[in-house]
mmCIF file of C-alpha atoms in Angstrom:
data_model
loop_
_atom_site.group_PDB
_atom_site.id
_atom_site.type_symbol
_atom_site.label_atom_id
_atom_site.label_comp_id
_atom_site.label_asym_id
_atom_site.label_seq_id
_atom_site.Cartn_x
_atom_site.Cartn_y
_atom_site.Cartn_z
ATOM 1 C CA MET A 1 152.384 127.027 138.320
ATOM 2 C CA ARG A 2 153.673 130.583 138.139
ATOM 3 C CA LEU A 3 150.875 133.115 138.045
ATOM 4 C CA ARG A 4 150.888 135.104 134.828
ATOM 5 C CA LEU A 5 149.244 138.325 133.813
ATOM 6 C CA ALA A 6 146.372 137.959 131.372
ATOM 7 C CA SER A 7 148.193 140.076 128.854
ATOM 8 C CA LEU A 8 151.164 137.706 128.828
ATOM 9 C CA LEU A 9 148.851 134.739 128.402
ATOM 10 C CA ALA A 10 147.206 136.445 125.479
ATOM 11 C CA ALA A 11 150.482 137.249 123.785
ATOM 12 C CA ALA A 12 151.818 133.729 124.236
ATOM 13 C CA ALA A 13 148.641 132.095 123.005
ATOM 14 C CA LEU A 14 148.418 134.272 119.937
ATOM 15 C CA ALA A 15 152.054 133.847 119.059
ATOM 16 C CA LEU A 16 152.317 130.104 119.615
ATOM 17 C CA LEU A 17 148.856 128.711 118.927
ATOM 18 C CA PRO A 18 146.973 130.916 116.481
ATOM 19 C CA THR A 19 144.202 128.395 115.850
ATOM 20 C CA THR A 20 143.851 126.650 119.208
ATOM 21 C CA ALA A 21 140.626 125.250 120.612
ATOM 22 C CA GLN A 22 140.492 127.565 123.628
ATOM 23 C CA ALA A 23 137.594 129.934 124.177
ATOM 24 C CA SER A 24 139.686 133.058 124.678
ATOM 25 C CA VAL A 25 143.257 133.980 125.502
ATOM 26 C CA THR A 26 142.259 134.941 129.038
ATOM 27 C CA TYR A 27 140.370 131.685 129.764
ATOM 28 C CA PRO A 28 136.998 131.450 131.514
ATOM 29 C CA ASP A 29 136.682 130.957 135.253
ATOM 30 C CA PRO A 30 134.880 127.832 136.505
ATOM 31 C CA GLN A 31 131.124 128.132 136.862
ATOM 32 C CA PRO A 32 130.129 129.084 140.445
ATOM 33 C CA ILE A 33 129.382 126.171 142.786
ATOM 34 C CA THR A 34 128.686 125.889 146.527
ATOM 35 C CA GLY A 35 128.952 123.302 149.269
ATOM 36 C CA GLN A 36 131.653 120.627 149.181
ATOM 37 C CA GLN A 37 134.001 121.852 146.462
ATOM 38 C CA ILE A 38 137.135 119.839 147.318
ATOM 39 C CA ILE A 39 137.808 117.182 144.679
ATOM 40 C CA HIS A 40 140.583 115.678 142.547
ATOM 41 C CA ASP A 41 140.305 113.924 139.157
ATOM 42 C CA PRO A 42 136.503 114.293 138.999
ATOM 43 C CA THR A 43 134.162 112.121 136.950
ATOM 44 C CA LEU A 44 130.480 113.154 136.867
ATOM 45 C CA ILE A 45 127.188 111.893 135.535
ATOM 46 C CA ARG A 46 123.556 112.971 135.541
ATOM 47 C CA LEU A 47 121.699 110.086 137.164
ATOM 48 C CA LYS A 48 118.672 108.406 135.626
ATOM 49 C CA SER A 49 116.939 108.955 138.980
ATOM 50 C CA GLY A 50 117.670 112.686 138.880
ATOM 51 C CA GLY A 51 120.476 114.793 140.256
ATOM 52 C CA TYR A 52 124.203 114.263 139.840
ATOM 53 C CA VAL A 53 126.974 112.199 141.352
ATOM 54 C CA ALA A 54 130.724 112.799 141.156
ATOM 55 C CA TYR A 55 133.526 110.408 142.060
ATOM 56 C CA SER A 56 137.174 111.303 142.539
ATOM 57 C CA THR A 57 140.627 110.396 143.792
ATOM 58 C CA GLY A 58 140.688 110.456 147.590
ATOM 59 C CA GLY A 59 139.168 108.190 150.208
ATOM 60 C CA ILE A 60 137.892 104.866 148.857
ATOM 61 C CA ILE A 61 136.885 106.720 145.688
ATOM 62 C CA GLY A 62 135.320 109.831 147.199
ATOM 63 C CA ALA A 63 131.730 110.710 146.297
ATOM 64 C CA ARG A 64 129.802 113.985 145.954
ATOM 65 C CA THR A 65 126.125 114.457 145.100
ATOM 66 C CA SER A 66 124.115 117.415 143.833
ATOM 67 C CA LYS A 67 120.506 118.101 142.922
ATOM 68 C CA ASP A 68 121.235 121.022 140.612
ATOM 69 C CA ARG A 69 124.962 120.826 139.640
ATOM 70 C CA VAL A 70 125.543 123.965 141.722
ATOM 71 C CA HIS A 71 125.390 122.876 145.376
ATOM 72 C CA TRP A 72 127.437 119.768 146.181
ATOM 73 C CA ASP A 73 127.311 117.573 149.288
ATOM 74 C CA ASP A 74 129.874 115.103 150.587
ATOM 75 C CA ALA A 75 128.432 111.611 150.055
ATOM 76 C CA GLY A 76 131.169 109.436 151.538
ATOM 77 C CA ASN A 77 132.878 106.861 149.324
ATOM 78 C CA ALA A 78 132.018 104.478 146.530
ATOM 79 C CA PHE A 79 133.117 101.530 148.690
ATOM 80 C CA SER A 80 132.953 101.011 152.444
ATOM 81 C CA THR A 81 136.226 99.043 152.410
ATOM 82 C CA PRO A 82 138.893 98.534 149.735
ATOM 83 C CA PRO A 83 138.649 95.268 147.772
ATOM 84 C CA SER A 84 141.465 93.007 148.959
ATOM 85 C CA TRP A 85 143.255 92.867 145.610
ATOM 86 C CA TRP A 86 143.995 96.606 145.732
ATOM 87 C CA TYR A 87 146.719 95.894 148.287
ATOM 88 C CA GLU A 88 148.742 94.160 145.571
ATOM 89 C CA TYR A 89 149.494 97.652 144.242
ATOM 90 C CA ASN A 90 149.935 99.818 147.332
ATOM 91 C CA ALA A 91 150.030 99.297 151.077
ATOM 92 C CA THR A 92 147.034 101.519 151.821
ATOM 93 C CA GLY A 93 144.576 100.246 149.194
ATOM 94 C CA ASP A 94 144.461 103.706 147.657
ATOM 95 C CA PRO A 95 142.534 104.126 144.347
ATOM 96 C CA TRP A 96 143.012 106.910 141.773
ATOM 97 C CA ALA A 97 141.281 108.697 138.931
ATOM 98 C CA PRO A 98 137.882 106.998 138.487
ATOM 99 C CA ASP A 99 135.698 107.018 135.383
ATOM 100 C CA LEU A 100 131.892 106.795 135.573
ATOM 101 C CA SER A 101 129.555 105.765 132.750
ATOM 102 C CA TYR A 102 126.166 104.164 132.096
ATOM 103 C CA ARG A 103 125.382 101.347 129.670
ATOM 104 C CA ALA A 104 123.396 98.102 129.498
ATOM 105 C CA GLY A 105 121.123 99.210 132.344
ATOM 106 C CA ARG A 106 123.967 99.624 134.845
ATOM 107 C CA TYR A 107 126.456 102.217 135.984
ATOM 108 C CA TRP A 108 130.098 101.296 135.446
ATOM 109 C CA LEU A 109 132.952 102.629 137.557
ATOM 110 C CA TYR A 110 136.548 102.196 136.439
ATOM 111 C CA TYR A 111 139.481 103.255 138.606
ATOM 112 C CA ALA A 112 143.239 102.750 138.997
ATOM 113 C CA VAL A 113 145.344 101.302 141.787
ATOM 114 C CA SER A 114 149.085 101.873 141.741
ATOM 115 C CA SER A 115 151.946 103.531 143.614
ATOM 116 C CA TRP A 116 153.569 106.854 142.855
ATOM 117 C CA GLY A 117 156.305 106.568 140.250
ATOM 118 C CA THR A 118 155.735 102.970 139.096
ATOM 119 C CA ASN A 119 153.804 101.331 136.275
ATOM 120 C CA HIS A 120 153.043 98.221 138.322
ATOM 121 C CA SER A 121 149.401 99.260 138.055
ATOM 122 C CA ALA A 122 145.887 97.985 137.496
ATOM 123 C CA ILE A 123 142.560 99.335 136.331
ATOM 124 C CA GLY A 124 139.573 97.837 138.131
ATOM 125 C CA VAL A 125 135.871 97.809 137.293
ATOM 126 C CA ALA A 126 132.711 97.857 139.392
ATOM 127 C CA THR A 127 128.980 98.085 138.616
ATOM 128 C CA SER A 128 125.939 99.538 140.349
ATOM 129 C CA PRO A 129 122.192 99.640 139.651
ATOM 130 C CA THR A 130 121.900 103.257 140.858
ATOM 131 C CA GLY A 131 125.341 104.863 140.526
ATOM 132 C CA LEU A 132 125.224 105.987 144.159
ATOM 133 C CA PRO A 133 127.914 105.367 146.793
ATOM 134 C CA GLY A 134 127.553 102.165 148.776
ATOM 135 C CA THR A 135 125.859 100.281 145.923
ATOM 136 C CA TRP A 136 128.943 99.182 143.966
ATOM 137 C CA THR A 137 129.955 95.569 143.295
ATOM 138 C CA ASP A 138 133.612 95.198 142.397
ATOM 139 C CA HIS A 139 134.553 92.835 139.543
ATOM 140 C CA GLY A 140 138.322 92.925 139.860
ATOM 141 C CA LYS A 141 140.965 93.831 137.296
ATOM 142 C CA ALA A 142 139.989 95.038 133.845
ATOM 143 C CA PHE A 143 143.548 95.687 132.622
ATOM 144 C CA THR A 144 147.037 95.748 134.133
ATOM 145 C CA SER A 145 150.576 96.906 133.432
ATOM 146 C CA GLU A 146 153.926 95.760 134.769
ATOM 147 C CA THR A 147 157.381 97.284 134.969
ATOM 148 C CA THR A 148 158.288 95.486 131.732
ATOM 149 C CA ASP A 149 155.573 97.395 129.838
ATOM 150 C CA THR A 150 156.032 100.764 128.121
ATOM 151 C CA TRP A 151 152.652 102.038 129.345
ATOM 152 C CA ASN A 152 150.992 102.681 132.698
ATOM 153 C CA ALA A 153 147.520 101.268 133.415
ATOM 154 C CA ILE A 154 146.014 104.225 135.267
ATOM 155 C CA ASP A 155 143.603 107.082 134.438
ATOM 156 C CA PRO A 156 140.944 105.031 132.587
ATOM 157 C CA ALA A 157 138.211 106.564 130.420
ATOM 158 C CA LEU A 158 135.535 104.658 128.502
ATOM 159 C CA ILE A 159 133.921 105.369 125.140
ATOM 160 C CA ARG A 160 131.488 103.350 123.030
ATOM 161 C CA ALA A 161 131.415 103.593 119.238
ATOM 162 C CA ASP A 162 129.959 101.491 116.451
ATOM 163 C CA GLY A 163 129.015 98.664 118.793
ATOM 164 C CA ARG A 164 132.489 98.411 120.344
ATOM 165 C CA LEU A 165 133.776 99.452 123.746
ATOM 166 C CA TRP A 166 137.154 101.129 124.209
ATOM 167 C CA MET A 167 139.218 102.352 127.128
ATOM 168 C CA SER A 168 141.855 105.060 126.865
ATOM 169 C CA PHE A 169 144.361 105.271 129.693
ATOM 170 C CA GLY A 170 147.897 106.288 130.528
ATOM 171 C CA SER A 171 150.249 108.446 132.510
ATOM 172 C CA TYR A 172 153.866 109.222 131.601
ATOM 173 C CA TRP A 173 155.598 105.960 130.417
ATOM 174 C CA THR A 174 155.338 107.160 126.771
ATOM 175 C CA GLY A 175 151.880 108.633 127.197
ATOM 176 C CA ILE A 176 148.310 107.794 126.239
ATOM 177 C CA ARG A 177 147.194 104.348 125.147
ATOM 178 C CA MET A 178 143.942 102.578 124.230
ATOM 179 C CA VAL A 179 142.637 99.025 124.462
ATOM 180 C CA GLU A 180 139.362 97.405 123.393
ATOM 181 C CA LEU A 181 137.095 95.931 126.079
ATOM 182 C CA ASN A 182 134.606 93.080 126.118
ATOM 183 C CA PRO A 183 131.204 94.835 126.398
ATOM 184 C CA ARG A 184 129.782 91.989 128.478
ATOM 185 C CA THR A 185 132.500 91.790 131.131
ATOM 186 C CA GLY A 186 133.863 95.334 130.824
ATOM 187 C CA LYS A 187 137.392 93.922 130.811
ATOM 188 C CA ALA A 188 140.115 94.012 128.155
ATOM 189 C CA LEU A 189 139.712 91.550 125.303
ATOM 190 C CA GLU A 190 142.207 88.740 125.529
ATOM 191 C CA GLY A 191 145.219 89.574 123.359
ATOM 192 C CA ALA A 192 143.837 93.002 122.485
ATOM 193 C CA THR A 193 146.200 95.429 120.739
ATOM 194 C CA VAL A 194 147.393 98.331 122.898
ATOM 195 C CA HIS A 195 147.163 101.372 120.623
ATOM 196 C CA HIS A 196 149.367 104.440 121.087
ATOM 197 C CA LEU A 197 147.491 107.784 120.898
ATOM 198 C CA ALA A 198 149.630 110.598 122.330
ATOM 199 C CA THR A 199 153.023 111.292 123.858
ATOM 200 C CA ARG A 200 155.615 113.999 124.385
ATOM 201 C CA PRO A 201 158.960 114.084 122.569
ATOM 202 C CA ASP A 202 160.899 114.501 125.807
ATOM 203 C CA ALA A 203 161.156 112.422 128.977
ATOM 204 C CA PRO A 204 159.301 112.047 131.305
ATOM 205 C CA TYR A 205 156.544 112.240 128.640
ATOM 206 C CA ALA A 206 154.319 114.326 130.884
ATOM 207 C CA VAL A 207 150.854 113.628 129.475
ATOM 208 C CA GLU A 208 148.100 111.682 131.259
ATOM 209 C CA GLY A 209 144.432 111.537 132.145
ATOM 210 C CA PRO A 210 142.900 111.021 128.666
ATOM 211 C CA TYR A 211 139.244 111.452 127.848
ATOM 212 C CA ILE A 212 137.707 110.851 124.392
ATOM 213 C CA VAL A 213 134.358 112.108 123.108
ATOM 214 C CA ARG A 214 132.749 111.975 119.687
ATOM 215 C CA HIS A 215 131.412 115.119 118.020
ATOM 216 C CA GLY A 216 130.275 115.051 114.406
ATOM 217 C CA ARG A 217 132.593 112.848 112.400
ATOM 218 C CA TYR A 218 135.559 113.229 114.756
ATOM 219 C CA TYR A 219 136.799 111.680 117.950
ATOM 220 C CA TYR A 220 138.379 114.239 120.284
ATOM 221 C CA LEU A 221 141.159 113.269 122.667
ATOM 222 C CA PHE A 222 141.510 115.541 125.707
ATOM 223 C CA ALA A 223 144.505 115.038 128.004
ATOM 224 C CA SER A 224 146.303 116.682 130.913
ATOM 225 C CA TYR A 225 149.841 117.878 130.208
ATOM 226 C CA ASP A 226 152.724 118.767 132.563
ATOM 227 C CA GLN A 227 152.799 118.545 136.368
ATOM 228 C CA CYS A 228 149.906 117.553 138.614
ATOM 229 C CA CYS A 229 149.547 117.366 142.352
ATOM 230 C CA ALA A 230 151.898 120.157 143.442
ATOM 231 C CA GLY A 231 149.324 122.654 144.717
ATOM 232 C CA VAL A 232 150.017 126.183 143.531
ATOM 233 C CA ASN A 233 153.194 124.934 141.837
ATOM 234 C CA SER A 234 151.214 122.635 139.532
ATOM 235 C CA THR A 235 151.518 123.277 135.795
ATOM 236 C CA TYR A 236 148.650 121.037 134.641
ATOM 237 C CA LYS A 237 146.801 122.160 131.522
ATOM 238 C CA ILE A 238 144.300 120.559 129.138
ATOM 239 C CA ARG A 239 145.116 119.981 125.470
ATOM 240 C CA VAL A 240 143.062 118.386 122.691
ATOM 241 C CA GLY A 241 143.432 116.757 119.299
ATOM 242 C CA ARG A 242 141.084 114.875 117.015
ATOM 243 C CA SER A 243 140.872 111.948 114.605
ATOM 244 C CA THR A 244 138.334 110.397 112.245
ATOM 245 C CA ALA A 245 139.246 106.987 113.699
ATOM 246 C CA MET A 246 138.961 105.901 117.316
ATOM 247 C CA THR A 247 142.504 104.591 117.444
ATOM 248 C CA GLY A 248 144.016 107.633 115.715
ATOM 249 C CA PRO A 249 146.148 109.187 114.481
ATOM 250 C CA TYR A 250 145.105 112.267 116.499
ATOM 251 C CA THR A 251 146.278 115.704 115.363
ATOM 252 C CA ASP A 252 145.800 119.271 116.560
ATOM 253 C CA SER A 253 144.351 122.144 114.526
ATOM 254 C CA THR A 254 147.743 122.816 112.897
ATOM 255 C CA GLY A 255 147.997 119.185 111.777
ATOM 256 C CA LYS A 256 150.703 118.244 114.299
ATOM 257 C CA PRO A 257 150.254 114.667 115.549
ATOM 258 C CA LEU A 258 149.680 114.141 119.265
ATOM 259 C CA LEU A 259 152.235 111.344 118.968
ATOM 260 C CA GLU A 260 154.780 114.069 118.189
ATOM 261 C CA GLY A 261 153.868 116.392 121.052
ATOM 262 C CA GLY A 262 150.949 118.178 119.374
ATOM 263 C CA GLY A 263 147.743 119.298 121.058
ATOM 264 C CA ASP A 264 145.723 122.515 121.069
ATOM 265 C CA LEU A 265 145.677 124.296 124.401
ATOM 266 C CA LEU A 266 142.089 124.289 125.656
ATOM 267 C CA LEU A 267 142.430 125.469 129.266
ATOM 268 C CA GLU A 268 145.283 126.338 131.613
ATOM 269 C CA GLY A 269 145.699 127.999 134.977
ATOM 270 C CA HIS A 270 144.847 131.665 135.373
ATOM 271 C CA GLY A 271 144.364 133.915 138.370
ATOM 272 C CA ARG A 272 143.491 131.848 141.444
ATOM 273 C CA TYR A 273 142.689 128.766 139.319
ATOM 274 C CA ILE A 274 146.019 126.935 139.103
ATOM 275 C CA GLY A 275 146.869 123.649 137.370
ATOM 276 C CA THR A 276 143.603 122.896 135.553
ATOM 277 C CA GLY A 277 143.426 119.198 134.633
ATOM 278 C CA GLY A 278 142.308 115.712 135.599
ATOM 279 C CA GLU A 279 139.438 116.304 133.193
ATOM 280 C CA SER A 280 136.371 114.346 132.136
ATOM 281 C CA ILE A 281 133.347 115.266 130.007
ATOM 282 C CA PHE A 282 129.698 114.428 130.554
ATOM 283 C CA LYS A 283 126.398 115.173 128.818
ATOM 284 C CA ASP A 284 123.844 117.327 130.609
ATOM 285 C CA ARG A 285 120.594 118.193 128.845
ATOM 286 C CA GLY A 286 122.242 117.717 125.467
ATOM 287 C CA ARG A 287 125.325 119.816 126.184
ATOM 288 C CA ASP A 288 128.911 118.760 126.815
ATOM 289 C CA VAL A 289 130.266 119.799 130.213
ATOM 290 C CA LEU A 290 133.962 119.777 131.083
ATOM 291 C CA ALA A 291 134.781 118.713 134.656
ATOM 292 C CA TYR A 292 138.275 119.128 136.089
ATOM 293 C CA HIS A 293 140.147 120.071 139.217
ATOM 294 C CA TYR A 294 142.161 123.189 139.884
ATOM 295 C CA TYR A 295 144.315 124.278 142.819
ATOM 296 C CA ASP A 296 142.875 127.327 144.539
ATOM 297 C CA ALA A 297 145.631 129.902 145.055
ATOM 298 C CA ASP A 298 143.323 131.775 147.446
ATOM 299 C CA ASP A 299 142.932 128.657 149.626
ATOM 300 C CA ASN A 300 146.490 127.331 150.042
ATOM 301 C CA GLY A 301 146.344 125.315 146.832
ATOM 302 C CA THR A 302 143.345 123.173 147.849
ATOM 303 C CA PRO A 303 142.090 121.073 144.878
ATOM 304 C CA LYS A 304 138.550 122.047 143.873
ATOM 305 C CA LEU A 305 135.922 121.202 141.284
ATOM 306 C CA GLY A 306 135.846 123.170 138.051
ATOM 307 C CA LEU A 307 132.886 122.970 135.664
ATOM 308 C CA ASN A 308 132.580 124.698 132.287
ATOM 309 C CA THR A 309 130.343 124.098 129.296
ATOM 310 C CA LEU A 310 131.949 123.120 126.004
ATOM 311 C CA SER A 311 130.820 124.630 122.740
ATOM 312 C CA TRP A 312 132.037 123.760 119.259
ATOM 313 C CA THR A 313 133.310 126.091 116.550
ATOM 314 C CA LYS A 314 132.213 125.916 112.912
ATOM 315 C CA ASN A 315 135.492 124.156 112.206
ATOM 316 C CA GLY A 316 134.624 121.527 114.790
ATOM 317 C CA TRP A 317 136.972 122.456 117.616
ATOM 318 C CA PRO A 318 135.910 122.629 121.281
ATOM 319 C CA ARG A 319 136.036 125.818 123.291
ATOM 320 C CA VAL A 320 135.331 126.468 126.947
ATOM 321 C CA PHE A 321 132.936 129.079 128.350
#
């Protein structure tokens, strides 16, 4: 991403998005953290046993732990070896973009296996009694996509609502989708409808990494737009829309549907913090916390963990501080 002066960011934001969900036109920096900061596509949770764990793309689902959400330690990987079925999707058994949640007395870890530039992809699911690395039991494929499909089964994110379990997912290939899961198995219901939530009007439909949360009477869809994974040349940014129904339609604060390229700009790169995206949201002591990665321009574009608290305006839109 090109570095821009704060004044130019302010002018652009005010001119183009007068009622966006962002905190300010200059954007907040990530909250200070120490220790092992390198991460990509983070998913975090506050453990029932105390402390925090984060999983991410890299390794066999790389793990980080923290006692206070400030100092982070490398904790190895979720798995000691890749499950054998991962090799159906790439030669190295490389997983991407995990999602961590807790329900029914267990921790649930969803993740994607694929190859760059193809939608021959799968989302897998594993469970653990503690949520800690080395304790996961893999249960195989939860949902898949093939080259004949118009969606890509990567970047999973779970949400429960009204007794039902849903998974949003998607990357390029016409954008963000959603499917209902069986709460018992954690896998897609047989014959379940694949709902369409967000896309871009122009190829290659550069939107991915969805995450949905409920606040008040709305469901909020956060997603990463533009280019990931290019270090300081990344243009990743986080946009958001909302809906009164889980399956949409989602619109931004101007009323533009996310299926027509809408989405309020919540956070984008600024200063040394380039390509903010790969986001997830978790609850910590009753507050919503946004987790994401950025590429550190002061450290050769190394991907690092960004954490910011979300607040909500009177009109019900999220902002970052």
